[in-house]
PDB file of C-alpha atoms and ligand atoms in Angstrom:
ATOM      1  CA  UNK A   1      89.514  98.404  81.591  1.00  0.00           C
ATOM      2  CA  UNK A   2      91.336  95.170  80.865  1.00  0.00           C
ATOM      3  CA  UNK A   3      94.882  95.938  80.411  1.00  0.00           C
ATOM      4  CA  UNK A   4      95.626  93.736  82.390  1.00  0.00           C
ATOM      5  CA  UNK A   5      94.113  90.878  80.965  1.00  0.00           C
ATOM      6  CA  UNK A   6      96.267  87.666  80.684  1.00  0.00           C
ATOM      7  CA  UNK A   7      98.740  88.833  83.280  1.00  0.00           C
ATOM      8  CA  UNK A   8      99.288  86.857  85.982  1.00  0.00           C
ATOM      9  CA  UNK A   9     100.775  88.621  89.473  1.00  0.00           C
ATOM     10  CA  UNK A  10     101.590  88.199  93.442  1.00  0.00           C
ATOM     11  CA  UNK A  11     101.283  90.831  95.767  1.00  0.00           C
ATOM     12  CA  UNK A  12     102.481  90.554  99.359  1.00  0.00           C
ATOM     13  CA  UNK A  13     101.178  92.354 102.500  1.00  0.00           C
ATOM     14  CA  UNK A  14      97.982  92.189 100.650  1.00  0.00           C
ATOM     15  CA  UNK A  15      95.522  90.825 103.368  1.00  0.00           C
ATOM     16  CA  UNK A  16      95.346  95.028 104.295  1.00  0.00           C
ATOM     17  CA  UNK A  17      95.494  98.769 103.405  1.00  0.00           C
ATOM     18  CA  UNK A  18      97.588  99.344 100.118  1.00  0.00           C
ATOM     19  CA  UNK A  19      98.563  95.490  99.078  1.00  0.00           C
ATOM     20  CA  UNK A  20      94.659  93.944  99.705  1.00  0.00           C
ATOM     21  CA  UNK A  21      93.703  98.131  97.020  1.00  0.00           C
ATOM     22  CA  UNK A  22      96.629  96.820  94.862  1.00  0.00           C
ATOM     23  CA  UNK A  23      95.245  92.996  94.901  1.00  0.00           C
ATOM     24  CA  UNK A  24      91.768  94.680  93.851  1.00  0.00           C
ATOM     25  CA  UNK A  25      92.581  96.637  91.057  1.00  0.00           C
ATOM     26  CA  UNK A  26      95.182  94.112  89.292  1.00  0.00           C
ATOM     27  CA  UNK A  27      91.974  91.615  89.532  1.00  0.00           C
ATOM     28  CA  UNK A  28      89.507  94.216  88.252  1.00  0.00           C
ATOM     29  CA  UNK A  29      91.505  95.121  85.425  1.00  0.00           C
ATOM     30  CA  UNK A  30      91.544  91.799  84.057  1.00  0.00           C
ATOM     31  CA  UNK A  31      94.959  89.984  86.139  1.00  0.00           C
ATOM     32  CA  UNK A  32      94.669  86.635  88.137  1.00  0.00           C
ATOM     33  CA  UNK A  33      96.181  87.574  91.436  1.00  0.00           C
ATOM     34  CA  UNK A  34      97.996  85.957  94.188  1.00  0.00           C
ATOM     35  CA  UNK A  35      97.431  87.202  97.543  1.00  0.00           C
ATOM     36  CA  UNK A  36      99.809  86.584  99.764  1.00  0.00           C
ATOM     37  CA  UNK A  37     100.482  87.985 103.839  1.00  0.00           C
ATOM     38  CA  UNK A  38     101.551  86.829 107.110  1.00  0.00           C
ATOM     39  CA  UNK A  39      98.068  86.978 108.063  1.00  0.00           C
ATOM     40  CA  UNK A  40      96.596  83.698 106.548  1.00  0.00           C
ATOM     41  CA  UNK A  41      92.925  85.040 107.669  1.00  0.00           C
ATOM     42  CA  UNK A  42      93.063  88.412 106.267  1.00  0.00           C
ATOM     43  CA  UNK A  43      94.309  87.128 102.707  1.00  0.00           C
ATOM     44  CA  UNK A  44      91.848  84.660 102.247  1.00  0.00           C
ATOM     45  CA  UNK A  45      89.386  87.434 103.234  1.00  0.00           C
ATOM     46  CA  UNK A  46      90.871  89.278 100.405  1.00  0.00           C
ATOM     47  CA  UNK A  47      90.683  86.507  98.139  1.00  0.00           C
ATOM     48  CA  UNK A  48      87.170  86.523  98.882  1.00  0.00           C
ATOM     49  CA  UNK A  49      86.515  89.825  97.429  1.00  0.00           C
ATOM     50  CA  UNK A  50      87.820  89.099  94.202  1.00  0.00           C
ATOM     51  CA  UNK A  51      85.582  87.644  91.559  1.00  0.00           C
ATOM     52  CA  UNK A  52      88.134  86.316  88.731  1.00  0.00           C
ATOM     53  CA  UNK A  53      90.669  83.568  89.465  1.00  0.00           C
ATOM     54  CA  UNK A  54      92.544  84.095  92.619  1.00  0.00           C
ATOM     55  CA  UNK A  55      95.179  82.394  95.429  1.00  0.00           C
ATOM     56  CA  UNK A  56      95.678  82.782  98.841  1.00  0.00           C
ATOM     57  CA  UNK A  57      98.678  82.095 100.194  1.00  0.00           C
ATOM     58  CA  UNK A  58     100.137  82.527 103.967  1.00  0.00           C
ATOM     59  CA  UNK A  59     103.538  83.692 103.099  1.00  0.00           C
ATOM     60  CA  UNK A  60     106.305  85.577 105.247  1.00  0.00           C
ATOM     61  CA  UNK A  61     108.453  87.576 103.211  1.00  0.00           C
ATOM     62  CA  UNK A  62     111.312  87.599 105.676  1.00  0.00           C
ATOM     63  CA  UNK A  63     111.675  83.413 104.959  1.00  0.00           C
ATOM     64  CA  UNK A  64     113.514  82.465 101.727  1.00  0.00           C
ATOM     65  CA  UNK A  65     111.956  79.289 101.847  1.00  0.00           C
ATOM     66  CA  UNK A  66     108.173  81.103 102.107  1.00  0.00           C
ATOM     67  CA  UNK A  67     108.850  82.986  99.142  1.00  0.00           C
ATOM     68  CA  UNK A  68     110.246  80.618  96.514  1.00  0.00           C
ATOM     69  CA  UNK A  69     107.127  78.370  97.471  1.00  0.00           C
ATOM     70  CA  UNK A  70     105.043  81.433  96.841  1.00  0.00           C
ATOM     71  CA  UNK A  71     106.367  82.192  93.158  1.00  0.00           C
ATOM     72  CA  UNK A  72     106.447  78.121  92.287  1.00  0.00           C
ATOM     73  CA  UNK A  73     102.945  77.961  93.413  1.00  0.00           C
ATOM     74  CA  UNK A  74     101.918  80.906  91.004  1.00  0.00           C
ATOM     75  CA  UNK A  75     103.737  79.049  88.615  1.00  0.00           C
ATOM     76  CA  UNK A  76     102.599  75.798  88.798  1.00  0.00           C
ATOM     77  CA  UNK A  77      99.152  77.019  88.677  1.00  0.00           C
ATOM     78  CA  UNK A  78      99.297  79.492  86.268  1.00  0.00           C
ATOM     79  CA  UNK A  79     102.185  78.908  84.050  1.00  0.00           C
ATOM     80  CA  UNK A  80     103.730  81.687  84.817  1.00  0.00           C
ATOM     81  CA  UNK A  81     104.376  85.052  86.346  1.00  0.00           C
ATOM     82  CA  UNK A  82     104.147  88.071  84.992  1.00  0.00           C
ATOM     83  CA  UNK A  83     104.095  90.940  88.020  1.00  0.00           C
ATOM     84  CA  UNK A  84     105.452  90.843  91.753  1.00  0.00           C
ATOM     85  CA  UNK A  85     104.248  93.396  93.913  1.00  0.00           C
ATOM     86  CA  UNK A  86     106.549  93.584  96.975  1.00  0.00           C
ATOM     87  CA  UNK A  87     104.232  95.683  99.101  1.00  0.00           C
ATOM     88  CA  UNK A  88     104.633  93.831 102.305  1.00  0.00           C
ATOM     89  CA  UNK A  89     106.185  96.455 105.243  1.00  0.00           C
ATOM     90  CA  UNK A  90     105.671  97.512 108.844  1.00  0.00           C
ATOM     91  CA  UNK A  91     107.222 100.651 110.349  1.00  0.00           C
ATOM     92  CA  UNK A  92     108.103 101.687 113.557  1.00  0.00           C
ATOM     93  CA  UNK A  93     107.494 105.643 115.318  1.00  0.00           C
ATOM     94  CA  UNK A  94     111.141 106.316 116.559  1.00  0.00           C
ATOM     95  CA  UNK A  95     114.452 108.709 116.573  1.00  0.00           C
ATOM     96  CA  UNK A  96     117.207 107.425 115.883  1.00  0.00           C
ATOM     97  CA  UNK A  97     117.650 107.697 119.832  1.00  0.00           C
ATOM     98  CA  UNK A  98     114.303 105.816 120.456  1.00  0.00           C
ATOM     99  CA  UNK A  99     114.710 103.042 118.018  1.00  0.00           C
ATOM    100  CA  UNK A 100     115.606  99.686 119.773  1.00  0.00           C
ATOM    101  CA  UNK A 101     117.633  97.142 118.296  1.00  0.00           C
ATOM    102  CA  UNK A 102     114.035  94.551 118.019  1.00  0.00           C
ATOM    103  CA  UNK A 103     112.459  97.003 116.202  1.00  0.00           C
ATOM    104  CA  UNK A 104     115.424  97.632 113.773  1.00  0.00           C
ATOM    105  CA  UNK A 105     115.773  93.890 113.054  1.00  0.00           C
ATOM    106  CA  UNK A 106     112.194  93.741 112.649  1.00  0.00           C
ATOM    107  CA  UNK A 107     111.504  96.846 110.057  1.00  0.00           C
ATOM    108  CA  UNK A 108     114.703  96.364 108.103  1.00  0.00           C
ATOM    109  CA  UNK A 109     113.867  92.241 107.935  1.00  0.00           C
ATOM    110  CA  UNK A 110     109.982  92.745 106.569  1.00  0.00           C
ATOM    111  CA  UNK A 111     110.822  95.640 104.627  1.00  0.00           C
ATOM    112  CA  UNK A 112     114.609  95.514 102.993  1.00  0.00           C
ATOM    113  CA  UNK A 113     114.862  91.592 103.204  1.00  0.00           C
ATOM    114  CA  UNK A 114     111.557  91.017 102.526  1.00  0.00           C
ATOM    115  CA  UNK A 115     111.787  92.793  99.127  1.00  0.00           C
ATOM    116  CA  UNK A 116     115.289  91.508  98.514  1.00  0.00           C
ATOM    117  CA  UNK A 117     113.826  88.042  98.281  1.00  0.00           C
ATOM    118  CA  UNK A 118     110.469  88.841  96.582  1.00  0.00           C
ATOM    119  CA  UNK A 119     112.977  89.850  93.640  1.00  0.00           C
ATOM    120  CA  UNK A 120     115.233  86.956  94.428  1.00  0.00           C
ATOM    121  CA  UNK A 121     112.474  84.630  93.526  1.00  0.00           C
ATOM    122  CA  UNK A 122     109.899  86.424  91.445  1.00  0.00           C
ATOM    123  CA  UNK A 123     112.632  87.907  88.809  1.00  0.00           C
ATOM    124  CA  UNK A 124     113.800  84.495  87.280  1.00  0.00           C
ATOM    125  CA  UNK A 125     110.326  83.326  87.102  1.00  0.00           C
ATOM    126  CA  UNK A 126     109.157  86.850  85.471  1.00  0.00           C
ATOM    127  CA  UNK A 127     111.919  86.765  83.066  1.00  0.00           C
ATOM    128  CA  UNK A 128     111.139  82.885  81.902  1.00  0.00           C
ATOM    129  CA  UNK A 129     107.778  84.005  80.953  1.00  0.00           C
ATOM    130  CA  UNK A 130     108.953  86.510  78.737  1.00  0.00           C
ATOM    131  CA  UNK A 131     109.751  89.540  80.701  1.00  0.00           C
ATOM    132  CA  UNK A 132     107.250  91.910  82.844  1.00  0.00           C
ATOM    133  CA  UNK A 133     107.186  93.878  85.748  1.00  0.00           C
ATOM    134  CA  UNK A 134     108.346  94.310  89.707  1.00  0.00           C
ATOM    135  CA  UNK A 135     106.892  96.843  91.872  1.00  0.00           C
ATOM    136  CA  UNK A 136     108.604  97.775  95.344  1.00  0.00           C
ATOM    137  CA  UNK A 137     107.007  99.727  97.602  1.00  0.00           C
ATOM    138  CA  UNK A 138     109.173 102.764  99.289  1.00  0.00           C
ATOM    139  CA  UNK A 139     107.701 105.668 100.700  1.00  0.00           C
ATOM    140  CA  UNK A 140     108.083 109.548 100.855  1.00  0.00           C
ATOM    141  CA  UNK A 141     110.370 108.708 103.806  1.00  0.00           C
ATOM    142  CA  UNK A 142     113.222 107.483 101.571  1.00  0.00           C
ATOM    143  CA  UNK A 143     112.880 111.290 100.179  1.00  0.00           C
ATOM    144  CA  UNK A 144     112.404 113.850 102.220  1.00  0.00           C
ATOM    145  CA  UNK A 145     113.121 113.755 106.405  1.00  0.00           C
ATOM    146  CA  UNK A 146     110.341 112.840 108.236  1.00  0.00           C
ATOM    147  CA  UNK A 147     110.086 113.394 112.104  1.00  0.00           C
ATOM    148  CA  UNK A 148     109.689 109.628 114.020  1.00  0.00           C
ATOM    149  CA  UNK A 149     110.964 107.824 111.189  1.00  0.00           C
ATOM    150  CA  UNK A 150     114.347 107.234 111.525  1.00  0.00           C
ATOM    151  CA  UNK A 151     114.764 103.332 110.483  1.00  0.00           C
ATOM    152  CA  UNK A 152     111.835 103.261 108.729  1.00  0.00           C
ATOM    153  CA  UNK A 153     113.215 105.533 106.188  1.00  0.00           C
ATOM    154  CA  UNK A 154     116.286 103.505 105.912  1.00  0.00           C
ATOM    155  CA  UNK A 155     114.546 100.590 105.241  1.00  0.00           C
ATOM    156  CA  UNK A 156     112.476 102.443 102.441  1.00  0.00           C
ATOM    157  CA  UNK A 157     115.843 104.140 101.174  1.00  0.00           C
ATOM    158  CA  UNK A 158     117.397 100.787 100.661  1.00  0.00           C
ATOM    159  CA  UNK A 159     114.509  99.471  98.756  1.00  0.00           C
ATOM    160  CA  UNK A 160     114.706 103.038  96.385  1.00  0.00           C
ATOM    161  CA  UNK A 161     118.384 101.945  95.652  1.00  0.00           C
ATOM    162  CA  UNK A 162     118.187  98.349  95.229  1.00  0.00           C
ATOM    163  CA  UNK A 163     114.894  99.317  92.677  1.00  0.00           C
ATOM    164  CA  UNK A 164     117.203 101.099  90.683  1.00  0.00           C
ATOM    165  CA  UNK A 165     120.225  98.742  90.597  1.00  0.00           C
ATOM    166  CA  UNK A 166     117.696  95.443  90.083  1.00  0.00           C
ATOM    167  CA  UNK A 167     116.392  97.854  87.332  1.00  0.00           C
ATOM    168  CA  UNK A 168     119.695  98.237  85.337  1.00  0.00           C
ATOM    169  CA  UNK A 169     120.908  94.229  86.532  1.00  0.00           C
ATOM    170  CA  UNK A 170     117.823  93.108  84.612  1.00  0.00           C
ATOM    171  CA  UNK A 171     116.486  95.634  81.999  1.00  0.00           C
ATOM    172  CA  UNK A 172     118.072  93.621  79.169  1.00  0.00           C
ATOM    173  CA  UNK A 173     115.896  90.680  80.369  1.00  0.00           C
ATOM    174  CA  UNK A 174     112.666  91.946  79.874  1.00  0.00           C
ATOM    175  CA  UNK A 175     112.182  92.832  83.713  1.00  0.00           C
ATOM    176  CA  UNK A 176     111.120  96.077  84.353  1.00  0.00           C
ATOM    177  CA  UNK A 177     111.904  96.768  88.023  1.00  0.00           C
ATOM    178  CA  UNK A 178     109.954 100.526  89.442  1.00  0.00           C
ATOM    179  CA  UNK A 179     108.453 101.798  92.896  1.00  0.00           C
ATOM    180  CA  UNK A 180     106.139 103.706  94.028  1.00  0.00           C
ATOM    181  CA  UNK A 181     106.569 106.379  97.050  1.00  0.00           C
ATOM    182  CA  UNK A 182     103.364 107.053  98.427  1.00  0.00           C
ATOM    183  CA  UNK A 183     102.930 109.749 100.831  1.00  0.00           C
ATOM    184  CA  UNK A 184     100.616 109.007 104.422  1.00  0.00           C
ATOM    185  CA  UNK A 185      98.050 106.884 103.357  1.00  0.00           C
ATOM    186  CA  UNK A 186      94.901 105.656 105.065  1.00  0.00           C
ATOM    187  CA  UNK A 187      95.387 102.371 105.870  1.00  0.00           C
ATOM    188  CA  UNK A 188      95.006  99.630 109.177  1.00  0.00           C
ATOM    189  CA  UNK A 189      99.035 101.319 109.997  1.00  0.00           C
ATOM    190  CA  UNK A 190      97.858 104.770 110.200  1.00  0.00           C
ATOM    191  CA  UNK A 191      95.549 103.677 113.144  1.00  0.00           C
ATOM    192  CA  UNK A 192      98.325 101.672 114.581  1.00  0.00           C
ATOM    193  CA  UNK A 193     100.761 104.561 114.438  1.00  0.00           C
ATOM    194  CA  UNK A 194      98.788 106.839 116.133  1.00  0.00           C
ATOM    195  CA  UNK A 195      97.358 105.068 119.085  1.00  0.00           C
ATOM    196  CA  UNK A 196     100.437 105.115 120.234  1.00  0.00           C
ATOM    197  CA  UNK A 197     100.302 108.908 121.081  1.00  0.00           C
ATOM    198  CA  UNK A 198      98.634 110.452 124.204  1.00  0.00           C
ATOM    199  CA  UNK A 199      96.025 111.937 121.528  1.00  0.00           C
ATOM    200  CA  UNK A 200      95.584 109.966 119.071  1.00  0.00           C
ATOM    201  CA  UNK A 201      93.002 112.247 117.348  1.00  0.00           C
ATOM    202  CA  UNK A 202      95.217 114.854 117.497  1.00  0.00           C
ATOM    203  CA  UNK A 203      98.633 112.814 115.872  1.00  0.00           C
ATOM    204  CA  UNK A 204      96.057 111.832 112.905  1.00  0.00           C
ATOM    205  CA  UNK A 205      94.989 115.774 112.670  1.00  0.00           C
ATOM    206  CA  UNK A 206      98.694 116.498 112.505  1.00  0.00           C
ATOM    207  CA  UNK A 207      99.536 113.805 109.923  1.00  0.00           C
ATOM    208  CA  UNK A 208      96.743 114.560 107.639  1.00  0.00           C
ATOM    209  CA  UNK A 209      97.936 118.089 107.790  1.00  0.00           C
ATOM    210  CA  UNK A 210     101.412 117.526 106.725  1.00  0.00           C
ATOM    211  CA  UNK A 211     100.087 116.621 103.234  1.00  0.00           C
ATOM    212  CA  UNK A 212      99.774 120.042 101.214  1.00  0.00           C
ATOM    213  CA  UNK A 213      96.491 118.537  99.762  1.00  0.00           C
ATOM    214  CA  UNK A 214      95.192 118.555 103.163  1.00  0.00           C
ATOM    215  CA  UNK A 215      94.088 114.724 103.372  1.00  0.00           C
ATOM    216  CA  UNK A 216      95.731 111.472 103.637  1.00  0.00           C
ATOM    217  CA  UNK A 217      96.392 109.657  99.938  1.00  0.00           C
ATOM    218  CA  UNK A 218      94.126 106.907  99.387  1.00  0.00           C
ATOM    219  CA  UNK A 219      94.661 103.131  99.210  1.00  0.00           C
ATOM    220  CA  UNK A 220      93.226 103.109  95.601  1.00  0.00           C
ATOM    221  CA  UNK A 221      95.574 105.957  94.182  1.00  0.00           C
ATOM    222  CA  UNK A 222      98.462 103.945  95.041  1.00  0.00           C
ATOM    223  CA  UNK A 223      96.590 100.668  93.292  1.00  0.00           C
ATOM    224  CA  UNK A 224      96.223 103.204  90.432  1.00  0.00           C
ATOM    225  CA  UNK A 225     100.510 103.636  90.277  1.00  0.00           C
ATOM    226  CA  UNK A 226     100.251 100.327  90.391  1.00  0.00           C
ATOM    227  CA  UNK A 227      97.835  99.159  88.137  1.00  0.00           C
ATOM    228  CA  UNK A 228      99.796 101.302  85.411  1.00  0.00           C
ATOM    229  CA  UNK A 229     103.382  99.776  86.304  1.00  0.00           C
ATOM    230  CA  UNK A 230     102.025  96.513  85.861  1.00  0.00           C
ATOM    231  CA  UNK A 231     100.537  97.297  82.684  1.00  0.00           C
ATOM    232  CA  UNK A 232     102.711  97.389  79.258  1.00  0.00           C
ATOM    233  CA  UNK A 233     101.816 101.134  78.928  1.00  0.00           C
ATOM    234  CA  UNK A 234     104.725 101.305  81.013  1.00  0.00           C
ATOM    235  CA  UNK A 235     106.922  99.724  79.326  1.00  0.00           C
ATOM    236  CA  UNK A 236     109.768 103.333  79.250  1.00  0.00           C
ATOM    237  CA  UNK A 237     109.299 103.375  83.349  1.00  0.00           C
ATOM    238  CA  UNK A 238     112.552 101.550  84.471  1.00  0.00           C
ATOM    239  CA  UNK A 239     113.781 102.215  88.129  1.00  0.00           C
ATOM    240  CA  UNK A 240     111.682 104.797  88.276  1.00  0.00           C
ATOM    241  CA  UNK A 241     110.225 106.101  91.943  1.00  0.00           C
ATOM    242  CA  UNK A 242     106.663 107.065  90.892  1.00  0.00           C
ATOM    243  CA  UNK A 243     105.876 109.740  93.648  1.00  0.00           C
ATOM    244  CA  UNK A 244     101.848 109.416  95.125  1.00  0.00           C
ATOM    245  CA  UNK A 245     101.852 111.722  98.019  1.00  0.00           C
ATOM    246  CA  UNK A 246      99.555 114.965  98.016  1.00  0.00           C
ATOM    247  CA  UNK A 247     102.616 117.234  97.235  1.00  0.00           C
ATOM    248  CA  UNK A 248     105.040 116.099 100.529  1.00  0.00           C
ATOM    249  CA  UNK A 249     107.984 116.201  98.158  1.00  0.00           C
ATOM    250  CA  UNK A 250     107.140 119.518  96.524  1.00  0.00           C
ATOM    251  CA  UNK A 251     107.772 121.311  99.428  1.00  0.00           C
TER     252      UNK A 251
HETATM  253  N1  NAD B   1     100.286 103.779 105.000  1.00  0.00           N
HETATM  254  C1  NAD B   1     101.197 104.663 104.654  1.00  0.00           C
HETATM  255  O1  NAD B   1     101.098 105.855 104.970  1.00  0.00           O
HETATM  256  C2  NAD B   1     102.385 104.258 103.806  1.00  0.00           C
HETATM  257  C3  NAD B   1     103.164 105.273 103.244  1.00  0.00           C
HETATM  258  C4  NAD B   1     104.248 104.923 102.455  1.00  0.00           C
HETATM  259  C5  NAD B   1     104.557 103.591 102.235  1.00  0.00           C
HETATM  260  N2  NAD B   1     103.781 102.625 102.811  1.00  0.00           N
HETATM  261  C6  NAD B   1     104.168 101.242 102.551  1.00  0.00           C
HETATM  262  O2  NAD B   1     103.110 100.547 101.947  1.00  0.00           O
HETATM  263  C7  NAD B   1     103.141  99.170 102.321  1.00  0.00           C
HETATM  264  C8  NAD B   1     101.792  98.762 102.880  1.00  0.00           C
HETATM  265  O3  NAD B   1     101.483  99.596 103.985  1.00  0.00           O
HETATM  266  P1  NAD B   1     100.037  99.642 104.645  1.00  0.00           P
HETATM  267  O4  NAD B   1      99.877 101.015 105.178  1.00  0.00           O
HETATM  268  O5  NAD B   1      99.024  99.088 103.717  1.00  0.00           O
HETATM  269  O6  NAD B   1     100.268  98.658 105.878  1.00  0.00           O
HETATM  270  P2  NAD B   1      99.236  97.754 106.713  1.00  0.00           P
HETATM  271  O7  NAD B   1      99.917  97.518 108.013  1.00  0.00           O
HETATM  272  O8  NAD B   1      97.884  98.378 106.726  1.00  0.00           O
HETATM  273  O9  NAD B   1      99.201  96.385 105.876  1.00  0.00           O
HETATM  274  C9  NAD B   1     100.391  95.646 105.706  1.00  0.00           C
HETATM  275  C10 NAD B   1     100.085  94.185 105.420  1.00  0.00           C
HETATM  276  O10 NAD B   1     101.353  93.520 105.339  1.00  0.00           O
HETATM  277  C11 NAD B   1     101.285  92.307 106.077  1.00  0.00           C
HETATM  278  N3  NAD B   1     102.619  91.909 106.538  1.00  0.00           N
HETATM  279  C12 NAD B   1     103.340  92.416 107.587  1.00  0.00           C
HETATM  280  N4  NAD B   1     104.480  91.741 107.733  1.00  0.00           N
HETATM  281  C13 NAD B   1     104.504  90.784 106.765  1.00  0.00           C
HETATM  282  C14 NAD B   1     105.424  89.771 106.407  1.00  0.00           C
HETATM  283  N5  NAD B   1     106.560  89.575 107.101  1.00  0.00           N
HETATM  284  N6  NAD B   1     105.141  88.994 105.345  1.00  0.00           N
HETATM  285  C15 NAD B   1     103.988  89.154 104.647  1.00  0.00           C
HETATM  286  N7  NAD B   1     103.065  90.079 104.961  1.00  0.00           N
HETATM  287  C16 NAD B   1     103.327  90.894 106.004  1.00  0.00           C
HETATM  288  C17 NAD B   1     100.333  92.600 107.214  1.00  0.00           C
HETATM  289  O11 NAD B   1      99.780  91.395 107.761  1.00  0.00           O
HETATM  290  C18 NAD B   1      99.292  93.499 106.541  1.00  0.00           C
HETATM  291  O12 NAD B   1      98.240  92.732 105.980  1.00  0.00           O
HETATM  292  C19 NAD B   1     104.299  99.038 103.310  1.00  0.00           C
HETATM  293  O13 NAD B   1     105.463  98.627 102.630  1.00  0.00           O
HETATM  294  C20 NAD B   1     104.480 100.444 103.812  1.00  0.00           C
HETATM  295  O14 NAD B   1     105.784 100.700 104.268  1.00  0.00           O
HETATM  296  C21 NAD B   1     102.704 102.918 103.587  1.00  0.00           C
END
């Protein structure tokens, strides 16, 4: 497939799980693609992976200043920009009770601020090379109630609602603004999250079996939503919340 051909795109958080399946299948169906995370290492790793043209680029989407050199690199180098993935999150296991005022900076910062100014900067640069697409990553937890996530789906609320407002703000521009809401998917976080319980095996038993398919979603479905928001096949899908998750929300 080559739909993609021509198109050039950024996604963050994409030295791992989702972002690094994302960064794959934008390059395999014909994109050059900016990888950008935190983790300077794990995105040139990435980079590595990819055949076509690619960048690596240690960015931190909590810093304004991280950002708009992020999107004026792509520029420079490419001409242009065409699609922003704003994939980078983290998440924290709490209550509201639990949840400490660190880890609500933290979560809200990476994930809410962190999209906020992937749109900031991508969105003009999108809509000077004739229009395109964002895609912001929420989650089944800005849906439905999930147990332990009580921040986490604020954060992933917020970016559902400021999707669909950045969709209306700049539909008339040629910007098509979506997300996706994946359910549990295996990825590097999934590990993270459950070490943290006194049986680990057991917490990733219980999360695989809250997904009425009976398995975790995979990396590559997700890349698949994305793959087809990025693509002009797309083009009716605006501020839409494109729901990957084994049936979670059917319930
Ligand atoms: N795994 C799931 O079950 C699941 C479900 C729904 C939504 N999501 C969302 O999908 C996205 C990716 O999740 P994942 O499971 O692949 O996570 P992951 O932890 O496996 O990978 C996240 C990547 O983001 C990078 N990152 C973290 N903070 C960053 C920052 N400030 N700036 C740039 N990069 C940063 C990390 O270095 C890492 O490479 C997140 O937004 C997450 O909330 C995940």
């Amino acid at each position: 497939m080559d739909r993609l051909e021509g198109k050039r795109a950024i996604v963050t958080g994409a030295g791992a799980g989702i972002g690094r399946s994302i960064a794959l299948r934008l390059a395999s169906e014909g994109a050059r693609v900016a990888i950008a995370d935190v983790d300077e290492s794990a995105a040139g790793k990435v980079a590595s992976e990819i055949e076509g043209e690619t960048l690596a680029r240690r960015t931190d989407v909590t810093r304004a200043g991280e950002v708009e050199d992020l999107v004026a690199g792509v520029v420079e180098a490419w001409g242009g920009l065409d699609v922003m993935v704003n994939n980078a999150g983290v998440g924290v296991a709490a209550t509201a009770v639990e949840t400490t005022e660190e880890d609500y900076e933290r979560v809200m910062d990476v994930c809410v601020k962190g999209t906020l100014l992937g749109m900031k900067y991508a969105i003009p640069a999108i809509r000077r090379a004739g229009g395109g697409s964002v895609i912001n990553m929420s989650s089944v937890a800005a849906l439905v109630g999930i147990t332990d996530r009580a921040v986490y789906s604020a954060a992933k609320g917020a970016i559902l609602s400021m999707t669909r407002a950045a969709a209306v703000d700049h539909v008339e521009e040629g910007v098509r603004v979506n997300c996706i809401a994946p359910g549990t998917v295996d990825t590097p976080w999934i590990s993270r999250i459950t070490s943290g319980y006194e049986e680990p095996e057991a917490a990733r038993a219980n999360m695989q079996a809250r997904q009425p398919h009976g398995r975790f979603v995979t990396p590559e479905e997700i890349a698949a939503m994305a793959a087809y928001l990025a693509a002009d096949e797309s083009a009716s899908c605006i501020g839409a919340c494109m729901v990957v998750d084994g049936g979670v929300t059917a319930r």
